[in-house]
PDB file of C-alpha atoms and ligand atoms in Angstrom:
ATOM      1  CA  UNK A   1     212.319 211.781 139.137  1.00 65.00           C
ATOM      2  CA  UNK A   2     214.170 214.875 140.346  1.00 70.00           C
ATOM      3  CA  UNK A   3     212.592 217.770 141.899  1.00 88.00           C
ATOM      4  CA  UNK A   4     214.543 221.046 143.021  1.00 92.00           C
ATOM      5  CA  UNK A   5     214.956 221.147 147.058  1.00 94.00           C
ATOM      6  CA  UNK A   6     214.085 217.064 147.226  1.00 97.00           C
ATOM      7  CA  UNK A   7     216.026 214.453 149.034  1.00 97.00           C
ATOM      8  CA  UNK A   8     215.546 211.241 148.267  1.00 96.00           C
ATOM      9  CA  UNK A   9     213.115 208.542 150.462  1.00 96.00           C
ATOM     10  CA  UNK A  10     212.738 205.200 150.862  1.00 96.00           C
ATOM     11  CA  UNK A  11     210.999 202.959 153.103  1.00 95.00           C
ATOM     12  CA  UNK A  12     211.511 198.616 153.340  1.00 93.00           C
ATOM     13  CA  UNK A  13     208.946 197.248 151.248  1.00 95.00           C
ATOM     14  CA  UNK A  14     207.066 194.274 152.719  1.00 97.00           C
ATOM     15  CA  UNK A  15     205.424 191.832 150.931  1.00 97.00           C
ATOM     16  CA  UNK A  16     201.467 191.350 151.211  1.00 97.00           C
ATOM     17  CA  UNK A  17     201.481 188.885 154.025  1.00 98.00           C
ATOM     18  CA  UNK A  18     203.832 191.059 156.608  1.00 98.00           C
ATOM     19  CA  UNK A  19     201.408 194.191 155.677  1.00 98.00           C
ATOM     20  CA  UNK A  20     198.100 192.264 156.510  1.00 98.00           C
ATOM     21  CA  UNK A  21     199.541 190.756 159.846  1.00 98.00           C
ATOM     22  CA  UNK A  22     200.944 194.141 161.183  1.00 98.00           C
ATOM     23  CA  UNK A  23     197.536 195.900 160.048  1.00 98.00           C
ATOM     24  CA  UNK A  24     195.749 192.977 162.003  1.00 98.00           C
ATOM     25  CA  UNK A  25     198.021 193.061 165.423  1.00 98.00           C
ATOM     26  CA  UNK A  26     198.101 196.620 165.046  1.00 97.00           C
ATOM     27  CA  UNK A  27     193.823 196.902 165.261  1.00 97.00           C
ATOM     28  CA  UNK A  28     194.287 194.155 167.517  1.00 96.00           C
ATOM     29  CA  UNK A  29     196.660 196.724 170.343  1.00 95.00           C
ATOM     30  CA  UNK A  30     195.057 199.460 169.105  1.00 96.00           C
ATOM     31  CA  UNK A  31     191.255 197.810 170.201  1.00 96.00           C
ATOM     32  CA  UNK A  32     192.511 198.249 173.538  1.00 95.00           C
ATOM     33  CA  UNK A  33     193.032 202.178 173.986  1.00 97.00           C
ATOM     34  CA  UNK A  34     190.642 203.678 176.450  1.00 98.00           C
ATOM     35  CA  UNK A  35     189.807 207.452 178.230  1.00 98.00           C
ATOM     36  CA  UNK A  36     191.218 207.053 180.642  1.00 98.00           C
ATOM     37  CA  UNK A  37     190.273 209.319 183.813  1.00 97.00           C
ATOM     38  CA  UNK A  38     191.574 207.520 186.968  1.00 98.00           C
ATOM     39  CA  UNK A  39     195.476 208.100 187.112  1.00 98.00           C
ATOM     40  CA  UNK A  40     198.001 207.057 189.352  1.00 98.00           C
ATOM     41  CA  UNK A  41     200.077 209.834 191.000  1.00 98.00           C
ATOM     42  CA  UNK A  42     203.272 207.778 190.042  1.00 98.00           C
ATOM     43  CA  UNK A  43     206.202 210.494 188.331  1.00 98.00           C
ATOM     44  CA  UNK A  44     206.723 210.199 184.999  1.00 98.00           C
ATOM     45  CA  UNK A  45     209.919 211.764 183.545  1.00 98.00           C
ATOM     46  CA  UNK A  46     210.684 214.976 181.384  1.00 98.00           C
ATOM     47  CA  UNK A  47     212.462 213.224 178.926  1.00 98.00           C
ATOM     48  CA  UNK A  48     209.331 210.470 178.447  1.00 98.00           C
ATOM     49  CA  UNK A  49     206.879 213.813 178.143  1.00 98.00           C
ATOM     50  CA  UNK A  50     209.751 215.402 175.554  1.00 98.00           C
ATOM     51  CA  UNK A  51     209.943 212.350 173.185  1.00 98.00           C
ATOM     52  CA  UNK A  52     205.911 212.173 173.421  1.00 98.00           C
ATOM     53  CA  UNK A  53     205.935 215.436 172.334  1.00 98.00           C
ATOM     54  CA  UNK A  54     208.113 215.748 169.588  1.00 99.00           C
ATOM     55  CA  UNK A  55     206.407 212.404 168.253  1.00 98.00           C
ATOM     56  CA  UNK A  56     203.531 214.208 167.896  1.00 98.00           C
ATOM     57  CA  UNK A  57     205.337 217.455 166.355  1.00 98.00           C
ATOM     58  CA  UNK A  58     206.238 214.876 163.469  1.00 98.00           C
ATOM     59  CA  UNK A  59     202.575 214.983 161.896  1.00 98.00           C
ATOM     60  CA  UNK A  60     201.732 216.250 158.681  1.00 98.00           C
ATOM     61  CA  UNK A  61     200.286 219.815 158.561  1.00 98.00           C
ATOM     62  CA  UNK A  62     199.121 222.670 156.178  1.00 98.00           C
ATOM     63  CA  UNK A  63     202.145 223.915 154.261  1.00 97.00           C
ATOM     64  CA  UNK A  64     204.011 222.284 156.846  1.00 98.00           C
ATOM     65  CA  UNK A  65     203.326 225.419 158.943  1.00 97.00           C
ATOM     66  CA  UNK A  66     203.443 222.862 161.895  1.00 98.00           C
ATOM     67  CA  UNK A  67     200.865 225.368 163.429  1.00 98.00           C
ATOM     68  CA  UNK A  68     200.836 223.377 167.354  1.00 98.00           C
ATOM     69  CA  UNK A  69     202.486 224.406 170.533  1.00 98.00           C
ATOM     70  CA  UNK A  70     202.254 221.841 172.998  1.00 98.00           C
ATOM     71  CA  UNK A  71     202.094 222.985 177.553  1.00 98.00           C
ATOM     72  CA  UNK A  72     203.686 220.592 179.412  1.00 98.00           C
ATOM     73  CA  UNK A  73     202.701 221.261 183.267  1.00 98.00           C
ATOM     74  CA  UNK A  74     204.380 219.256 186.186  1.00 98.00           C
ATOM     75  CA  UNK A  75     204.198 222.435 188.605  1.00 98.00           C
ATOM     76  CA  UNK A  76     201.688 221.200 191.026  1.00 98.00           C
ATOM     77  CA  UNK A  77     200.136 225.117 191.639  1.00 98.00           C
ATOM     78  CA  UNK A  78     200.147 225.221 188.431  1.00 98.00           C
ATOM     79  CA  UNK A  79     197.436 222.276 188.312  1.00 98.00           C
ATOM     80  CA  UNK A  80     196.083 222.984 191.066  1.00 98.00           C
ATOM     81  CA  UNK A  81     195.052 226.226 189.119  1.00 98.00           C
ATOM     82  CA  UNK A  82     194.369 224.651 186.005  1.00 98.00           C
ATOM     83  CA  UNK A  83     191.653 222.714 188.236  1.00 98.00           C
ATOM     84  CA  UNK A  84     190.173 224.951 189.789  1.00 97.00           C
ATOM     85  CA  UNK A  85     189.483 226.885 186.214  1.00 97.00           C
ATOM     86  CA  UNK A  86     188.235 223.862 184.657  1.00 97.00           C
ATOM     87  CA  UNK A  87     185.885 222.786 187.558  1.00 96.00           C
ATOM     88  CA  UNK A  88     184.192 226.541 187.471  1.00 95.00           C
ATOM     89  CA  UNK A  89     183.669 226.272 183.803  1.00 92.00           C
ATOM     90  CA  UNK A  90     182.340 222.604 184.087  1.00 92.00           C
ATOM     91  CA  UNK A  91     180.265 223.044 187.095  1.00 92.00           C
ATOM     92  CA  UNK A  92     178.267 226.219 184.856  1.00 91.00           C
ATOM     93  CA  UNK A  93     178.560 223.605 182.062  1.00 90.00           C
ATOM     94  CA  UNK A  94     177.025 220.511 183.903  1.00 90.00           C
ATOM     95  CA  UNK A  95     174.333 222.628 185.863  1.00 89.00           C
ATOM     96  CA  UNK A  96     172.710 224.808 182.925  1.00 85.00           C
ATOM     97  CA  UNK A  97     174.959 225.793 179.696  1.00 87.00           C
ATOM     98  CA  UNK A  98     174.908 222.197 178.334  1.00 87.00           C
ATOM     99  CA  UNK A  99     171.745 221.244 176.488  1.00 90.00           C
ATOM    100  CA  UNK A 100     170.033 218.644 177.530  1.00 90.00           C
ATOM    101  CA  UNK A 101     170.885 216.579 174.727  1.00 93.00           C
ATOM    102  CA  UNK A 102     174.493 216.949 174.875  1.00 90.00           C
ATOM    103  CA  UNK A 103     173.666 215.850 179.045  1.00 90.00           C
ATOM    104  CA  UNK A 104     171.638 212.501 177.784  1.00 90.00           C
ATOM    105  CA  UNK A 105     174.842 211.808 175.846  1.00 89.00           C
ATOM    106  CA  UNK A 106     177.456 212.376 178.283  1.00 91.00           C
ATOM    107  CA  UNK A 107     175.407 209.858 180.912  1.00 89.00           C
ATOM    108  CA  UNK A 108     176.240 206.831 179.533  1.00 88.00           C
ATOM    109  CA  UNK A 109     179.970 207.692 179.605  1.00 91.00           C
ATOM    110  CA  UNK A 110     179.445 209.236 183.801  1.00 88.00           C
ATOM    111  CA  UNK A 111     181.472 212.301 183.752  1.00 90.00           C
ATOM    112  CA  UNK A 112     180.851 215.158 185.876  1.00 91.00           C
ATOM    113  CA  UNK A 113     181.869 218.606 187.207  1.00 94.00           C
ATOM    114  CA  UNK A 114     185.048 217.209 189.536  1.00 95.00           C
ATOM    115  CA  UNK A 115     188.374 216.568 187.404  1.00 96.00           C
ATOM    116  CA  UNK A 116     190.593 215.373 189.852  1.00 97.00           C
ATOM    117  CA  UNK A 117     192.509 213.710 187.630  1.00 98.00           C
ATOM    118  CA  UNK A 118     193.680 217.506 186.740  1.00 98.00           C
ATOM    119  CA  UNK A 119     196.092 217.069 189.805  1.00 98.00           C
ATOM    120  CA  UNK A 120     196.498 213.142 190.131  1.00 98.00           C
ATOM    121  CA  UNK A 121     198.432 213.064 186.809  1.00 98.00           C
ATOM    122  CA  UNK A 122     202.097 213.391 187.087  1.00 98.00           C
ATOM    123  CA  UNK A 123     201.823 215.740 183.432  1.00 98.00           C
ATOM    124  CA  UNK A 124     199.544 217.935 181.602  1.00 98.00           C
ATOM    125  CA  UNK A 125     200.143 218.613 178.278  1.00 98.00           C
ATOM    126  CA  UNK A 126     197.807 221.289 177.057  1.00 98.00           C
ATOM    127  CA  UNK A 127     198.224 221.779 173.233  1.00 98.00           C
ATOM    128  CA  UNK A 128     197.658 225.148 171.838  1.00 98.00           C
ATOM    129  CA  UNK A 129     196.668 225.856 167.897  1.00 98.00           C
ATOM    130  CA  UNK A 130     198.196 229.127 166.285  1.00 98.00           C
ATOM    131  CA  UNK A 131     195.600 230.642 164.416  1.00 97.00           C
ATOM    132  CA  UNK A 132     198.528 233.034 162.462  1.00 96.00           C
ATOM    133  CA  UNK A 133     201.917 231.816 161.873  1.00 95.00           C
ATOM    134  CA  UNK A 134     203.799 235.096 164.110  1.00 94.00           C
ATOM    135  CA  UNK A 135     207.155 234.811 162.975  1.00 90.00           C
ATOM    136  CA  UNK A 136     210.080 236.191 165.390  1.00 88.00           C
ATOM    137  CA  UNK A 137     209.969 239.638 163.871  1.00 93.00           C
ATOM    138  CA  UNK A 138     206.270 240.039 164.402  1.00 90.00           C
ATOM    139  CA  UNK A 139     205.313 239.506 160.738  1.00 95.00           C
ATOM    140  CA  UNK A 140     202.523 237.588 160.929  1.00 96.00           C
ATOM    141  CA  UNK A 141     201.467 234.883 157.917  1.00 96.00           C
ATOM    142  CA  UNK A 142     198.457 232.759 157.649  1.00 96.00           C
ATOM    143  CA  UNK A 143     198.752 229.354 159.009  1.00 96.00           C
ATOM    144  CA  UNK A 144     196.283 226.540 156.773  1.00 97.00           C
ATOM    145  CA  UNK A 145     193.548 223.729 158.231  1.00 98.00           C
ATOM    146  CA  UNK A 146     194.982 224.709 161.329  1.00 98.00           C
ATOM    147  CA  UNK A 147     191.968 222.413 163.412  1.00 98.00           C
ATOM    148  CA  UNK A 148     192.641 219.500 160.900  1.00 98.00           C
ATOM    149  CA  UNK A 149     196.640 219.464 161.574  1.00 98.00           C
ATOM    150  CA  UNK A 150     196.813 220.250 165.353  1.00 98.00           C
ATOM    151  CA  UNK A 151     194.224 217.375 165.371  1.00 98.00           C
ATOM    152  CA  UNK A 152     196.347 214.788 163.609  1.00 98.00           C
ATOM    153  CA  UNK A 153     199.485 215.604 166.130  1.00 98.00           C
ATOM    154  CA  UNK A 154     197.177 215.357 168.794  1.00 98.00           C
ATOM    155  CA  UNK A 155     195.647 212.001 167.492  1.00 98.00           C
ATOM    156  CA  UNK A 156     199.893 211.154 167.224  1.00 98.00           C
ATOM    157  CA  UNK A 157     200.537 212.156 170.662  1.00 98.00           C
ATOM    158  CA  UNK A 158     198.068 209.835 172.086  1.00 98.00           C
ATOM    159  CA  UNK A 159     198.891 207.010 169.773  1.00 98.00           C
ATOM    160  CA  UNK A 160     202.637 207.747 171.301  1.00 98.00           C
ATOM    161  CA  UNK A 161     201.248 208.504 174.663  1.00 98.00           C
ATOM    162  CA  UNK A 162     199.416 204.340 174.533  1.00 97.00           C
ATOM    163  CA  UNK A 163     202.317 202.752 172.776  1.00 97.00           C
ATOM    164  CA  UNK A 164     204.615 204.188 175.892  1.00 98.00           C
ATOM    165  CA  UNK A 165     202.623 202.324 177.819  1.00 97.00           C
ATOM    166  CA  UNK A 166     200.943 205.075 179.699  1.00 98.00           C
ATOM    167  CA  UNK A 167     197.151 206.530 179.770  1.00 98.00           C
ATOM    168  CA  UNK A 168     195.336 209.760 178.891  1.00 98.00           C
ATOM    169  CA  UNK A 169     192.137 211.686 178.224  1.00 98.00           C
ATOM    170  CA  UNK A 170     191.099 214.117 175.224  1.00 97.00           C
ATOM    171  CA  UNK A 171     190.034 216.722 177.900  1.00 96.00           C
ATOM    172  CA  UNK A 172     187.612 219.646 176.500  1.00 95.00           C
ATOM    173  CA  UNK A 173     186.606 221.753 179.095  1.00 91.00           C
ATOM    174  CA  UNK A 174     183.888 224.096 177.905  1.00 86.00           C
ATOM    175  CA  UNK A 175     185.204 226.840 177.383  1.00 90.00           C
ATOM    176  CA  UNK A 176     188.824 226.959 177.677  1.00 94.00           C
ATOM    177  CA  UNK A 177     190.206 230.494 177.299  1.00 95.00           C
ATOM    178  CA  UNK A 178     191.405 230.049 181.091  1.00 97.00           C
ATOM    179  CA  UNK A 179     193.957 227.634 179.696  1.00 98.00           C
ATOM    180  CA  UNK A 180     195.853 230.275 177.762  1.00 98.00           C
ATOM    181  CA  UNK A 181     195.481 233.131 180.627  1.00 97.00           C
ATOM    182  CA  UNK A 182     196.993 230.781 183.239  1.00 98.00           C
ATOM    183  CA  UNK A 183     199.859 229.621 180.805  1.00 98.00           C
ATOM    184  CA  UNK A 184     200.591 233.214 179.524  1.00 98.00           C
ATOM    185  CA  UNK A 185     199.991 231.981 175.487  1.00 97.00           C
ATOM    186  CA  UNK A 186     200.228 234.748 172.887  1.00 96.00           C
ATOM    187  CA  UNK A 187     196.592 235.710 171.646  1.00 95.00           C
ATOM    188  CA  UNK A 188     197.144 233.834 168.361  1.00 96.00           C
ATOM    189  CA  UNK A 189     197.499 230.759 170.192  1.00 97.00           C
ATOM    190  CA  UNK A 190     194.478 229.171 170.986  1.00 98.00           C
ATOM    191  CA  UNK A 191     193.578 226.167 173.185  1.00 98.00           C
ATOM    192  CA  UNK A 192     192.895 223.354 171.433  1.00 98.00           C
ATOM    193  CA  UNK A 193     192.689 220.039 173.904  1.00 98.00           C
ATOM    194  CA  UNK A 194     193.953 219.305 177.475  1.00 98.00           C
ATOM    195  CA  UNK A 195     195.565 215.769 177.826  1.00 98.00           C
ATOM    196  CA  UNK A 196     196.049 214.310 181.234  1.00 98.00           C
ATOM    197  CA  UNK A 197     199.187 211.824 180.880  1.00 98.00           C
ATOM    198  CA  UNK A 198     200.501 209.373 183.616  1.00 98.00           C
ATOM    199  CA  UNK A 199     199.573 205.646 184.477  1.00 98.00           C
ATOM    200  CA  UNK A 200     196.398 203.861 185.133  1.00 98.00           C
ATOM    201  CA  UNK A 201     195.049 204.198 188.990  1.00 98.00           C
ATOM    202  CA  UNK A 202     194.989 200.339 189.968  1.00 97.00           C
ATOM    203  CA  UNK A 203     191.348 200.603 190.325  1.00 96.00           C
ATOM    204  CA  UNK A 204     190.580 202.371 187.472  1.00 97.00           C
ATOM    205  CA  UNK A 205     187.492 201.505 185.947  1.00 97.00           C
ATOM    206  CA  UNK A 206     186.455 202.577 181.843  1.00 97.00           C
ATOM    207  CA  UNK A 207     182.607 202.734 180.631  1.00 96.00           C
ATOM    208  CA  UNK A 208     181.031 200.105 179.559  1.00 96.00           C
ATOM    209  CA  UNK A 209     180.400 201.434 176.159  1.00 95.00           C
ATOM    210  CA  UNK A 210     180.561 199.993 172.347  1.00 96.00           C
ATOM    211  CA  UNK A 211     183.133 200.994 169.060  1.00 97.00           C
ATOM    212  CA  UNK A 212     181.055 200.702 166.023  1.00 98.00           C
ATOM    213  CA  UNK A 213     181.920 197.638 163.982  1.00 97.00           C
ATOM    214  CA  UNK A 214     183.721 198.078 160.407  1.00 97.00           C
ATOM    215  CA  UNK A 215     180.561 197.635 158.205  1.00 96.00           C
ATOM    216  CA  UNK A 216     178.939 200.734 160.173  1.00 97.00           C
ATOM    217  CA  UNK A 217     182.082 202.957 159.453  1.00 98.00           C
ATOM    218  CA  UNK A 218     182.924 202.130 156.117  1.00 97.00           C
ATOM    219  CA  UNK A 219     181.778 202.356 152.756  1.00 96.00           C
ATOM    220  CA  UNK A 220     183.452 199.897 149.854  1.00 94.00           C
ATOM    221  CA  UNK A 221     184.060 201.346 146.646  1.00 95.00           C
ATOM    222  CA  UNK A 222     185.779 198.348 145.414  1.00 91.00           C
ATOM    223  CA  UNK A 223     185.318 196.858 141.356  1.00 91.00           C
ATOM    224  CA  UNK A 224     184.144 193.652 142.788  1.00 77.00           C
ATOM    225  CA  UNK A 225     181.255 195.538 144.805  1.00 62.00           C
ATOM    226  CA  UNK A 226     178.827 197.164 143.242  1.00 58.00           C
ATOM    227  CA  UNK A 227     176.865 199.550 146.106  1.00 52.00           C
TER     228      UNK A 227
HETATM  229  C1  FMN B   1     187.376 216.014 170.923  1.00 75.68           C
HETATM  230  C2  FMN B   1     187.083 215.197 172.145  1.00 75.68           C
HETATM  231  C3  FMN B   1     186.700 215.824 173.318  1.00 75.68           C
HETATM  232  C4  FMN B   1     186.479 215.084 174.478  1.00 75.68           C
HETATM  233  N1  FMN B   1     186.190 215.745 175.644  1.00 75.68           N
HETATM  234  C5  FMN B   1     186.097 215.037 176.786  1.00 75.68           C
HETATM  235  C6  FMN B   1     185.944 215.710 178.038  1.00 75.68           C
HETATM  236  O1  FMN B   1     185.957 216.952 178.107  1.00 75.68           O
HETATM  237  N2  FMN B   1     185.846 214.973 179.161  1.00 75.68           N
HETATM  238  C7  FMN B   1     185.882 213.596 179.135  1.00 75.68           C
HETATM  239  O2  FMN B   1     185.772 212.985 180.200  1.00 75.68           O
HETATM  240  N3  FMN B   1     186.030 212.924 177.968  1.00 75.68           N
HETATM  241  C8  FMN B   1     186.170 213.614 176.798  1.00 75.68           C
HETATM  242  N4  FMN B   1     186.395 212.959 175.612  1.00 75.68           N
HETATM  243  C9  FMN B   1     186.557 211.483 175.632  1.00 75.68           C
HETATM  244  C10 FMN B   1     185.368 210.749 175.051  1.00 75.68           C
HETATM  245  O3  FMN B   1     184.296 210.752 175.966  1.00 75.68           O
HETATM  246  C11 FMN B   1     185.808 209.307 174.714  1.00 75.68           C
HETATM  247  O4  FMN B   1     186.794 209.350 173.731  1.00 75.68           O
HETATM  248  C12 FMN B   1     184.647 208.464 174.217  1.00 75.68           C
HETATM  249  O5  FMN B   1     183.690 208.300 175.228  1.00 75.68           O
HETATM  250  C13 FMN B   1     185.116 207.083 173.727  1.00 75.68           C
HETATM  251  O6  FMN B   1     185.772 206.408 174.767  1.00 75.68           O
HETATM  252  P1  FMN B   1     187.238 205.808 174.540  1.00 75.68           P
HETATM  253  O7  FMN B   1     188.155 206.971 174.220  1.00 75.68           O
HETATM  254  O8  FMN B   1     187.594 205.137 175.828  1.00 75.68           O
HETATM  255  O9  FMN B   1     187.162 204.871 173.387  1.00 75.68           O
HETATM  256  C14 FMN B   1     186.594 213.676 174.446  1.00 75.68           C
HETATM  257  C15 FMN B   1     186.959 213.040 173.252  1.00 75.68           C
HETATM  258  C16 FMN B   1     187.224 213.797 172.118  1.00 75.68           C
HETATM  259  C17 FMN B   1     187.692 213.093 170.862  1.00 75.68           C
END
């Protein structure tokens, strides 16, 4: 099969058995990836934060528009900033803007107005979605399922984040136009998720809540079952 501006790929083929036991050990690690929201100050490098990054610049996305910039902040003022922005917006958030619903929900999990995890992680990486594709010459182009594709690098970057061994947070501070004043984005960027990275504080605790089990997520369409 030839197809004009193809190269070829291949990847090794494993038999049955291999495929089954790396999908079981890899539920088995992956079972164990929390929020985590309790950091230790320790440093983590540039070149760790790079190679995170440009994992997560290898996902799949709309007519490979690759529509994603991702913020990496070490400057401590820069944090410190970034802080005090998100606890304004959550403390309005926590005492009035959320419904009371939304408040009922986020109880069980324990989170509050005060992010000092903001400044206790060594790394923010704050990823931005670009709305328009601007090329360098100002034409601008439409970028496609920009939410879906920034959201698979960002589910990448914190599977590459865990598998480094480190810890971090899908951070949504509500809302977060602050994010792209402090940085300086371009108005067709647009915040899309704030993600904490360092290790685990030593007494770090998780809540105490539950995954839903298989048979509650998924629906078999297989010949052998009949729904
Ligand atoms: C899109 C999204 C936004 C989230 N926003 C926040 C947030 O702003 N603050 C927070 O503490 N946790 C936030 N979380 C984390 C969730 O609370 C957490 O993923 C959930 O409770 C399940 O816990 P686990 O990740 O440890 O399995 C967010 C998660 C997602 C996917």
């Amino acid at each position: 099969m030839t197809h004009d501006g193809h190269i070829p790929y291949q990847m090794d083929h494993l038999d049955g058995e291999e495929v089954l036991q790396r999908a079981q050990s890899i539920f088995e690690h992956w079972s164990k990836r929390r929020s985590v929201r309790f950091f230790s100050d320790k440093e983590v490098s540039q070149e760790v934060i790079d190679h995170l990054i440009a994992t997560a610049g290898t996902a799949p996305s709309g007519a490979n528009k690759q529509p994603w910039t991702f913020c990496a902040v070490s400057d401590p003022h820069l944090k410190k900033q970034i802080r005090q922005a998100a606890e304004e917006e959550e403390k309005a958030f926590y005492s009035g803007r959320a419904p009371d619903t939304w408040l009922e929900d986020l109880a069980t999990i324990g989170t509050d107005w005060e992010k000092p995890f903001l400044e206790t992680a060594p790394w923010l990486i704050i990823v931005f979605k670009q709305v328009q594709d601007v090329q360098a010459d100002g034409t601008v182009r439409k970028n496609y399922y920009v939410s879906e594709s920034v959201g698979i690098a960002c589910g990448l970057l914190i599977a590459a984040i865990h598998e480094a061994g480190l810890a971090t947070l899908t951070h949504t501070p509500s809302p977060m136009n602050f994010l792209g004043e402090i940085l300086g984005r371009p108005a067709h960027e647009k915040p899309f998720l704030l993600l904490p990275v360092g290790y685990v504080a030593e007494d770090a605790t998780v809540p105490d809540i539950q995954r839903k089990d298989l048979d509650s997520i998924r629906s078999l369409y297989s010949p052998s079952k009949r729904h």
